[in-house]
PDB file of C-alpha atoms in Angstrom:
ATOM      1  CA  GLU A 160      -0.336  19.682  -1.833  1.00  0.00           C
ATOM      2  CA  VAL A 161       1.017  16.484  -0.329  1.00  0.00           C
ATOM      3  CA  GLN A 162       4.258  15.323  -1.909  1.00  0.00           C
ATOM      4  CA  LEU A 163       6.436  12.318  -1.145  1.00  0.00           C
ATOM      5  CA  LEU A 164       9.781  12.076  -2.905  1.00  0.00           C
ATOM      6  CA  GLU A 165      11.904   8.972  -2.508  1.00  0.00           C
ATOM      7  CA  SER A 166      15.622   8.806  -3.171  1.00  0.00           C
ATOM      8  CA  GLY A 167      18.556   6.531  -2.475  1.00  0.00           C
ATOM      9  CA  GLY A 168      17.804   3.575  -4.712  1.00  0.00           C
ATOM     10  CA  GLY A 169      20.386   1.989  -6.944  1.00  0.00           C
ATOM     11  CA  LEU A 170      22.414  -1.102  -7.714  1.00  0.00           C
ATOM     12  CA  VAL A 171      23.972  -2.918  -4.753  1.00  0.00           C
ATOM     13  CA  GLN A 172      25.681  -6.269  -4.375  1.00  0.00           C
ATOM     14  CA  PRO A 173      24.164  -9.059  -2.300  1.00  0.00           C
ATOM     15  CA  GLY A 174      25.047  -8.528   1.332  1.00  0.00           C
ATOM     16  CA  GLY A 175      25.363  -4.801   0.834  1.00  0.00           C
ATOM     17  CA  SER A 176      23.498  -1.895   2.363  1.00  0.00           C
ATOM     18  CA  LEU A 177      21.437   0.994   1.102  1.00  0.00           C
ATOM     19  CA  ARG A 178      19.572   3.830   2.761  1.00  0.00           C
ATOM     20  CA  LEU A 179      16.354   5.123   1.251  1.00  0.00           C
ATOM     21  CA  SER A 180      14.928   8.538   2.036  1.00  0.00           C
ATOM     22  CA  CYS A 181      11.461   9.975   1.536  1.00  0.00           C
ATOM     23  CA  ALA A 182      11.096  13.750   1.736  1.00  0.00           C
ATOM     24  CA  ALA A 183       7.567  14.725   2.699  1.00  0.00           C
ATOM     25  CA  SER A 184       5.762  18.032   2.314  1.00  0.00           C
ATOM     26  CA  GLY A 185       2.271  19.462   2.324  1.00  0.00           C
ATOM     27  CA  PHE A 186       1.112  17.933   5.618  1.00  0.00           C
ATOM     28  CA  THR A 187       2.057  17.789   9.302  1.00  0.00           C
ATOM     29  CA  PHE A 188       4.547  14.960   8.927  1.00  0.00           C
ATOM     30  CA  THR A 189       5.043  14.251  12.606  1.00  0.00           C
ATOM     31  CA  ARG A 190       1.397  13.273  13.131  1.00  0.00           C
ATOM     32  CA  TYR A 191       1.049  10.538  10.533  1.00  0.00           C
ATOM     33  CA  ASP A 192       2.033   6.887  10.284  1.00  0.00           C
ATOM     34  CA  MET A 193       4.379   6.327   7.374  1.00  0.00           C
ATOM     35  CA  SER A 194       5.181   3.098   5.559  1.00  0.00           C
ATOM     36  CA  TRP A 195       7.448   1.601   2.969  1.00  0.00           C
ATOM     37  CA  VAL A 196       5.853  -0.638   0.357  1.00  0.00           C
ATOM     38  CA  ARG A 197       7.691  -2.447  -2.420  1.00  0.00           C
ATOM     39  CA  GLN A 198       6.830  -4.193  -5.632  1.00  0.00           C
ATOM     40  CA  ALA A 199       9.170  -6.620  -7.301  1.00  0.00           C
ATOM     41  CA  PRO A 200       8.860  -7.225 -11.047  1.00  0.00           C
ATOM     42  CA  GLY A 201       5.763  -9.302 -11.727  1.00  0.00           C
ATOM     43  CA  LYS A 202       4.910  -9.555  -8.041  1.00  0.00           C
ATOM     44  CA  ARG A 203       2.180  -8.136  -5.852  1.00  0.00           C
ATOM     45  CA  LEU A 204       2.558  -5.087  -3.663  1.00  0.00           C
ATOM     46  CA  GLU A 205       4.357  -5.986  -0.447  1.00  0.00           C
ATOM     47  CA  TRP A 206       4.196  -3.866   2.680  1.00  0.00           C
ATOM     48  CA  VAL A 207       7.696  -3.664   4.145  1.00  0.00           C
ATOM     49  CA  SER A 208       7.664  -1.517   7.264  1.00  0.00           C
ATOM     50  CA  ALA A 209       5.785   1.218   9.109  1.00  0.00           C
ATOM     51  CA  ILE A 210       6.483   3.790  11.767  1.00  0.00           C
ATOM     52  CA  SER A 211       3.756   5.415  13.780  1.00  0.00           C
ATOM     53  CA  GLY A 212       3.275   9.119  14.213  1.00  0.00           C
ATOM     54  CA  SER A 213       5.130  10.738  17.080  1.00  0.00           C
ATOM     55  CA  ASP A 214       1.959  10.989  19.203  1.00  0.00           C
ATOM     56  CA  SER A 215       2.043   7.170  19.220  1.00  0.00           C
ATOM     57  CA  GLY A 216       5.701   7.026  20.189  1.00  0.00           C
ATOM     58  CA  ASP A 217       7.288   6.306  16.790  1.00  0.00           C
ATOM     59  CA  SER A 218       6.513   2.601  17.119  1.00  0.00           C
ATOM     60  CA  THR A 219       7.964   0.477  14.340  1.00  0.00           C
ATOM     61  CA  TYR A 220       6.635  -2.548  12.469  1.00  0.00           C
ATOM     62  CA  TYR A 221       8.249  -4.888   9.952  1.00  0.00           C
ATOM     63  CA  ALA A 222       7.348  -7.625   7.529  1.00  0.00           C
ATOM     64  CA  ASP A 223       8.912 -10.951   8.494  1.00  0.00           C
ATOM     65  CA  SER A 224      10.870 -10.911   5.234  1.00  0.00           C
ATOM     66  CA  VAL A 225      12.890  -7.865   6.339  1.00  0.00           C
ATOM     67  CA  LYS A 226      12.831  -8.103  10.121  1.00  0.00           C
ATOM     68  CA  GLY A 227      16.342  -7.875  11.555  1.00  0.00           C
ATOM     69  CA  ARG A 228      17.770  -6.509   8.298  1.00  0.00           C
ATOM     70  CA  PHE A 229      15.841  -3.275   7.657  1.00  0.00           C
ATOM     71  CA  ILE A 230      15.359  -0.320  10.002  1.00  0.00           C
ATOM     72  CA  ILE A 231      12.711   2.334   9.533  1.00  0.00           C
ATOM     73  CA  SER A 232      13.114   5.755  11.099  1.00  0.00           C
ATOM     74  CA  ARG A 233      11.910   9.294  10.740  1.00  0.00           C
ATOM     75  CA  ASP A 234      13.339  12.769  11.247  1.00  0.00           C
ATOM     76  CA  ASN A 235      10.389  14.989  12.005  1.00  0.00           C
ATOM     77  CA  SER A 236      12.511  18.148  11.946  1.00  0.00           C
ATOM     78  CA  MET A 237      13.303  17.391   8.308  1.00  0.00           C
ATOM     79  CA  SER A 238       9.936  15.768   7.460  1.00  0.00           C
ATOM     80  CA  THR A 239      11.857  12.799   6.146  1.00  0.00           C
ATOM     81  CA  LEU A 240      11.307   9.053   6.357  1.00  0.00           C
ATOM     82  CA  PHE A 241      14.196   6.612   6.076  1.00  0.00           C
ATOM     83  CA  LEU A 242      14.689   2.930   5.409  1.00  0.00           C
ATOM     84  CA  GLN A 243      18.106   1.498   6.237  1.00  0.00           C
ATOM     85  CA  MET A 244      18.459  -1.758   4.330  1.00  0.00           C
ATOM     86  CA  ASN A 245      21.247  -4.142   5.368  1.00  0.00           C
ATOM     87  CA  SER A 246      22.228  -7.655   4.304  1.00  0.00           C
ATOM     88  CA  LEU A 247      20.429  -7.146   1.010  1.00  0.00           C
ATOM     89  CA  ARG A 248      19.348 -10.150  -1.010  1.00  0.00           C
ATOM     90  CA  ALA A 249      18.375 -10.636  -4.640  1.00  0.00           C
ATOM     91  CA  GLU A 250      14.761 -10.991  -3.539  1.00  0.00           C
ATOM     92  CA  ASP A 251      14.839  -7.436  -2.158  1.00  0.00           C
ATOM     93  CA  THR A 252      15.031  -6.144  -5.730  1.00  0.00           C
ATOM     94  CA  ALA A 253      11.955  -3.971  -6.204  1.00  0.00           C
ATOM     95  CA  VAL A 254      10.589  -0.486  -6.572  1.00  0.00           C
ATOM     96  CA  TYR A 255      10.250   0.947  -3.072  1.00  0.00           C
ATOM     97  CA  TYR A 256       7.474   3.415  -2.307  1.00  0.00           C
ATOM     98  CA  CYS A 257       6.895   5.498   0.752  1.00  0.00           C
ATOM     99  CA  ALA A 258       3.274   5.963   1.687  1.00  0.00           C
ATOM    100  CA  LYS A 259       1.332   8.075   4.157  1.00  0.00           C
ATOM    101  CA  GLY A 260      -1.398   6.801   6.469  1.00  0.00           C
ATOM    102  CA  PHE A 261      -4.645   8.528   5.660  1.00  0.00           C
ATOM    103  CA  SER A 262      -5.542   9.686   9.174  1.00  0.00           C
ATOM    104  CA  TYR A 263      -3.868  10.416  12.491  1.00  0.00           C
ATOM    105  CA  THR A 264      -7.055  10.134  14.544  1.00  0.00           C
ATOM    106  CA  LEU A 265      -8.465   6.763  13.501  1.00  0.00           C
ATOM    107  CA  GLY A 266      -5.751   4.511  14.876  1.00  0.00           C
ATOM    108  CA  LEU A 267      -2.445   3.006  13.846  1.00  0.00           C
ATOM    109  CA  LEU A 268      -1.398   1.234  10.657  1.00  0.00           C
ATOM    110  CA  LEU A 269      -4.040   2.700   8.416  1.00  0.00           C
ATOM    111  CA  PRO A 270      -4.332   2.507   4.617  1.00  0.00           C
ATOM    112  CA  PHE A 271      -2.404   4.956   2.481  1.00  0.00           C
ATOM    113  CA  ASP A 272      -3.817   8.048   0.848  1.00  0.00           C
ATOM    114  CA  TYR A 273      -0.568   9.276  -0.730  1.00  0.00           C
ATOM    115  CA  TRP A 274       2.308   7.414  -2.311  1.00  0.00           C
ATOM    116  CA  GLY A 275       5.622   8.568  -3.666  1.00  0.00           C
ATOM    117  CA  GLN A 276       6.669   7.696  -7.202  1.00  0.00           C
ATOM    118  CA  GLY A 277       9.099   5.064  -5.995  1.00  0.00           C
ATOM    119  CA  THR A 278      12.825   4.369  -6.137  1.00  0.00           C
ATOM    120  CA  LEU A 279      14.300   1.254  -7.736  1.00  0.00           C
ATOM    121  CA  VAL A 280      16.561  -0.994  -5.698  1.00  0.00           C
ATOM    122  CA  THR A 281      18.450  -3.675  -7.596  1.00  0.00           C
ATOM    123  CA  VAL A 282      20.426  -6.286  -5.695  1.00  0.00           C
ATOM    124  CA  SER A 283      22.759  -8.087  -8.033  1.00  0.00           C
ATOM    125  CA  SER A 284      26.381  -9.040  -8.417  1.00  0.00           C
TER     126      SER A 284
ATOM    127  CA  ASP B 476       0.457 -14.066   8.639  1.00  0.00           C
ATOM    128  CA  ILE B 477      -2.963 -13.689   7.047  1.00  0.00           C
ATOM    129  CA  GLN B 478      -2.983 -14.179   3.297  1.00  0.00           C
ATOM    130  CA  MET B 479      -5.295 -12.152   1.088  1.00  0.00           C
ATOM    131  CA  THR B 480      -6.698 -13.803  -2.025  1.00  0.00           C
ATOM    132  CA  GLN B 481      -8.422 -11.873  -4.789  1.00  0.00           C
ATOM    133  CA  SER B 482     -10.596 -13.179  -7.585  1.00  0.00           C
ATOM    134  CA  PRO B 483     -10.818 -13.105 -10.477  1.00  0.00           C
ATOM    135  CA  PHE B 484      -7.243 -12.522 -11.602  1.00  0.00           C
ATOM    136  CA  SER B 485      -8.586 -10.428 -14.462  1.00  0.00           C
ATOM    137  CA  LEU B 486     -11.866  -9.561 -16.132  1.00  0.00           C
ATOM    138  CA  SER B 487     -13.119  -7.835 -19.228  1.00  0.00           C
ATOM    139  CA  ALA B 488     -16.396  -5.958 -19.177  1.00  0.00           C
ATOM    140  CA  SER B 489     -18.296  -3.382 -21.176  1.00  0.00           C
ATOM    141  CA  VAL B 490     -18.971   0.214 -20.295  1.00  0.00           C
ATOM    142  CA  GLY B 491     -22.047   0.323 -18.093  1.00  0.00           C
ATOM    143  CA  ASP B 492     -21.610  -3.184 -16.734  1.00  0.00           C
ATOM    144  CA  ARG B 493     -21.720  -4.005 -13.048  1.00  0.00           C
ATOM    145  CA  VAL B 494     -18.381  -5.430 -11.937  1.00  0.00           C
ATOM    146  CA  THR B 495     -17.633  -7.279  -8.709  1.00  0.00           C
ATOM    147  CA  ILE B 496     -14.215  -8.206  -7.346  1.00  0.00           C
ATOM    148  CA  THR B 497     -13.779 -10.505  -4.367  1.00  0.00           C
ATOM    149  CA  CYS B 498     -11.125 -10.507  -1.659  1.00  0.00           C
ATOM    150  CA  ARG B 499     -10.850 -13.236   0.942  1.00  0.00           C
ATOM    151  CA  ALA B 500      -8.803 -13.281   4.115  1.00  0.00           C
ATOM    152  CA  ARG B 501      -7.573 -16.586   5.494  1.00  0.00           C
ATOM    153  CA  GLN B 502      -8.575 -15.436   8.981  1.00  0.00           C
ATOM    154  CA  GLY B 503     -11.112 -12.898  10.174  1.00  0.00           C
ATOM    155  CA  ILE B 504     -10.041  -9.260   9.974  1.00  0.00           C
ATOM    156  CA  SER B 505     -13.322  -7.609  10.999  1.00  0.00           C
ATOM    157  CA  ASP B 506     -13.745  -4.641   8.620  1.00  0.00           C
ATOM    158  CA  TYR B 507     -10.061  -3.659   8.436  1.00  0.00           C
ATOM    159  CA  LEU B 508     -10.007  -3.888   4.676  1.00  0.00           C
ATOM    160  CA  ALA B 509      -9.062  -1.277   2.083  1.00  0.00           C
ATOM    161  CA  TRP B 510      -9.323  -1.203  -1.697  1.00  0.00           C
ATOM    162  CA  TYR B 511      -6.966   0.577  -4.067  1.00  0.00           C
ATOM    163  CA  GLN B 512      -7.056   1.359  -7.779  1.00  0.00           C
ATOM    164  CA  ARG B 513      -3.843   1.414  -9.753  1.00  0.00           C
ATOM    165  CA  LYS B 514      -3.749   2.659 -13.326  1.00  0.00           C
ATOM    166  CA  PRO B 515      -0.764   1.852 -15.572  1.00  0.00           C
ATOM    167  CA  GLY B 516       2.206   4.067 -14.826  1.00  0.00           C
ATOM    168  CA  GLU B 517       0.623   5.473 -11.691  1.00  0.00           C
ATOM    169  CA  VAL B 518       0.767   4.761  -7.978  1.00  0.00           C
ATOM    170  CA  PRO B 519      -2.201   3.222  -6.157  1.00  0.00           C
ATOM    171  CA  THR B 520      -5.153   5.396  -5.165  1.00  0.00           C
ATOM    172  CA  LEU B 521      -7.159   4.653  -2.027  1.00  0.00           C
ATOM    173  CA  LEU B 522     -10.796   3.953  -2.925  1.00  0.00           C
ATOM    174  CA  ILE B 523     -12.339   2.431   0.167  1.00  0.00           C
ATOM    175  CA  TYR B 524     -11.373   1.826   3.792  1.00  0.00           C
ATOM    176  CA  ALA B 525     -13.134   0.100   6.663  1.00  0.00           C
ATOM    177  CA  ALA B 526     -14.492  -2.306   4.035  1.00  0.00           C
ATOM    178  CA  SER B 527     -17.239   0.042   2.899  1.00  0.00           C
ATOM    179  CA  THR B 528     -16.287   3.691   3.541  1.00  0.00           C
ATOM    180  CA  LEU B 529     -15.637   5.641   0.379  1.00  0.00           C
ATOM    181  CA  GLN B 530     -12.507   7.785   0.475  1.00  0.00           C
ATOM    182  CA  SER B 531     -13.142  11.452  -0.200  1.00  0.00           C
ATOM    183  CA  GLY B 532     -13.382  12.245  -3.895  1.00  0.00           C
ATOM    184  CA  VAL B 533     -14.029   8.690  -5.058  1.00  0.00           C
ATOM    185  CA  PRO B 534     -17.017   8.342  -7.427  1.00  0.00           C
ATOM    186  CA  SER B 535     -20.134   6.824  -5.890  1.00  0.00           C
ATOM    187  CA  ARG B 536     -20.222   4.037  -8.479  1.00  0.00           C
ATOM    188  CA  PHE B 537     -17.580   2.356  -6.335  1.00  0.00           C
ATOM    189  CA  SER B 538     -18.782   0.504  -3.256  1.00  0.00           C
ATOM    190  CA  GLY B 539     -17.408  -2.055  -0.851  1.00  0.00           C
ATOM    191  CA  SER B 540     -18.952  -4.604   1.432  1.00  0.00           C
ATOM    192  CA  GLY B 541     -18.073  -7.477   3.677  1.00  0.00           C
ATOM    193  CA  SER B 542     -16.658  -8.303   7.061  1.00  0.00           C
ATOM    194  CA  GLY B 543     -14.599 -11.049   8.603  1.00  0.00           C
ATOM    195  CA  THR B 544     -13.096 -13.048   5.754  1.00  0.00           C
ATOM    196  CA  HIS B 545     -15.115 -12.166   2.658  1.00  0.00           C
ATOM    197  CA  PHE B 546     -15.147  -8.772   0.967  1.00  0.00           C
ATOM    198  CA  THR B 547     -16.299  -7.355  -2.336  1.00  0.00           C
ATOM    199  CA  LEU B 548     -15.593  -4.273  -4.398  1.00  0.00           C
ATOM    200  CA  THR B 549     -18.363  -3.343  -6.804  1.00  0.00           C
ATOM    201  CA  ILE B 550     -18.336  -0.891  -9.656  1.00  0.00           C
ATOM    202  CA  SER B 551     -22.002  -0.272 -10.365  1.00  0.00           C
ATOM    203  CA  SER B 552     -21.576   1.082 -13.889  1.00  0.00           C
ATOM    204  CA  LEU B 553     -18.134   0.561 -15.382  1.00  0.00           C
ATOM    205  CA  GLN B 554     -16.568   3.602 -17.032  1.00  0.00           C
ATOM    206  CA  PRO B 555     -13.620   3.753 -19.455  1.00  0.00           C
ATOM    207  CA  GLU B 556     -11.464   5.463 -16.818  1.00  0.00           C
ATOM    208  CA  ASP B 557     -11.965   2.494 -14.482  1.00  0.00           C
ATOM    209  CA  ALA B 558      -9.551   0.343 -16.480  1.00  0.00           C
ATOM    210  CA  ALA B 559      -6.963  -0.476 -13.832  1.00  0.00           C
ATOM    211  CA  THR B 560      -5.722  -3.089 -11.422  1.00  0.00           C
ATOM    212  CA  TYR B 561      -7.541  -3.229  -8.102  1.00  0.00           C
ATOM    213  CA  TYR B 562      -5.925  -4.377  -4.854  1.00  0.00           C
ATOM    214  CA  CYS B 563      -7.325  -5.187  -1.460  1.00  0.00           C
ATOM    215  CA  GLN B 564      -5.264  -4.697   1.697  1.00  0.00           C
ATOM    216  CA  LYS B 565      -5.834  -5.813   5.253  1.00  0.00           C
ATOM    217  CA  TYR B 566      -4.808  -3.509   8.077  1.00  0.00           C
ATOM    218  CA  ASN B 567      -6.113  -5.051  11.284  1.00  0.00           C
ATOM    219  CA  SER B 568      -2.510  -5.622  12.330  1.00  0.00           C
ATOM    220  CA  ALA B 569       0.952  -5.885  10.842  1.00  0.00           C
ATOM    221  CA  PRO B 570       1.775  -7.114   8.253  1.00  0.00           C
ATOM    222  CA  LEU B 571      -0.482  -4.950   6.084  1.00  0.00           C
ATOM    223  CA  THR B 572      -0.865  -7.601   3.402  1.00  0.00           C
ATOM    224  CA  PHE B 573      -2.097  -6.843  -0.103  1.00  0.00           C
ATOM    225  CA  GLY B 574      -4.078  -9.125  -2.350  1.00  0.00           C
ATOM    226  CA  GLY B 575      -2.631 -10.177  -5.666  1.00  0.00           C
ATOM    227  CA  GLY B 576      -4.666  -7.716  -7.692  1.00  0.00           C
ATOM    228  CA  THR B 577      -7.494  -7.917 -10.222  1.00  0.00           C
ATOM    229  CA  LYS B 578      -6.966  -6.376 -13.641  1.00  0.00           C
ATOM    230  CA  VAL B 579     -10.105  -4.798 -15.083  1.00  0.00           C
ATOM    231  CA  GLU B 580     -10.187  -4.246 -18.821  1.00  0.00           C
ATOM    232  CA  ILE B 581     -12.806  -2.489 -20.924  1.00  0.00           C
ATOM    233  CA  LYS B 582     -14.231  -4.443 -23.862  1.00  0.00           C
TER     234      LYS B 582
END
């Protein structure tokens, strides 16, 4: 059974940093693209960042809203996805979900067939 | 970045009704379009990818169509368990933008 378990959320002051983790199990983690998606209160789902599977060289992708501030990475030995969030702003307040691409043979940046339950990040003074 | 616009914002329909939700892309995205269902308190579930391909396990009353800039999700016979918010998502390239969602309620 595929499981994605996020951790690392919490309350942080503007300008601060936070590192999110997503522990994956139930599938061959190294093969699949993984993404972070967030949803702020009352807002639509917003894709944040993605990292390709290792067969595609761990390429990384970012939304313009987080480019230069967030860094996505993965540790395949631990089947864990990370999101390092720096220079946090009030508008980064959201529930952050990790999500798994649904195939490793049909290309990069695919839709998501599994999502974690999310971790809440609150940026406030 | 390509914006994704869904309509209507919400709808109310009876069990057995045919329901159609529209998603429009500001620029052409070929068939790189997915649909998700999200029930209250749950995470999204992938329904359709490649605009019209049903994800494994999804009931056949769900169908998708379209290409380029105009896409539709159709529920052929609405069931009580279909009450949810539905989202489209483009994935032709980053960013993988979502539509604003359409809330489907059962009368």
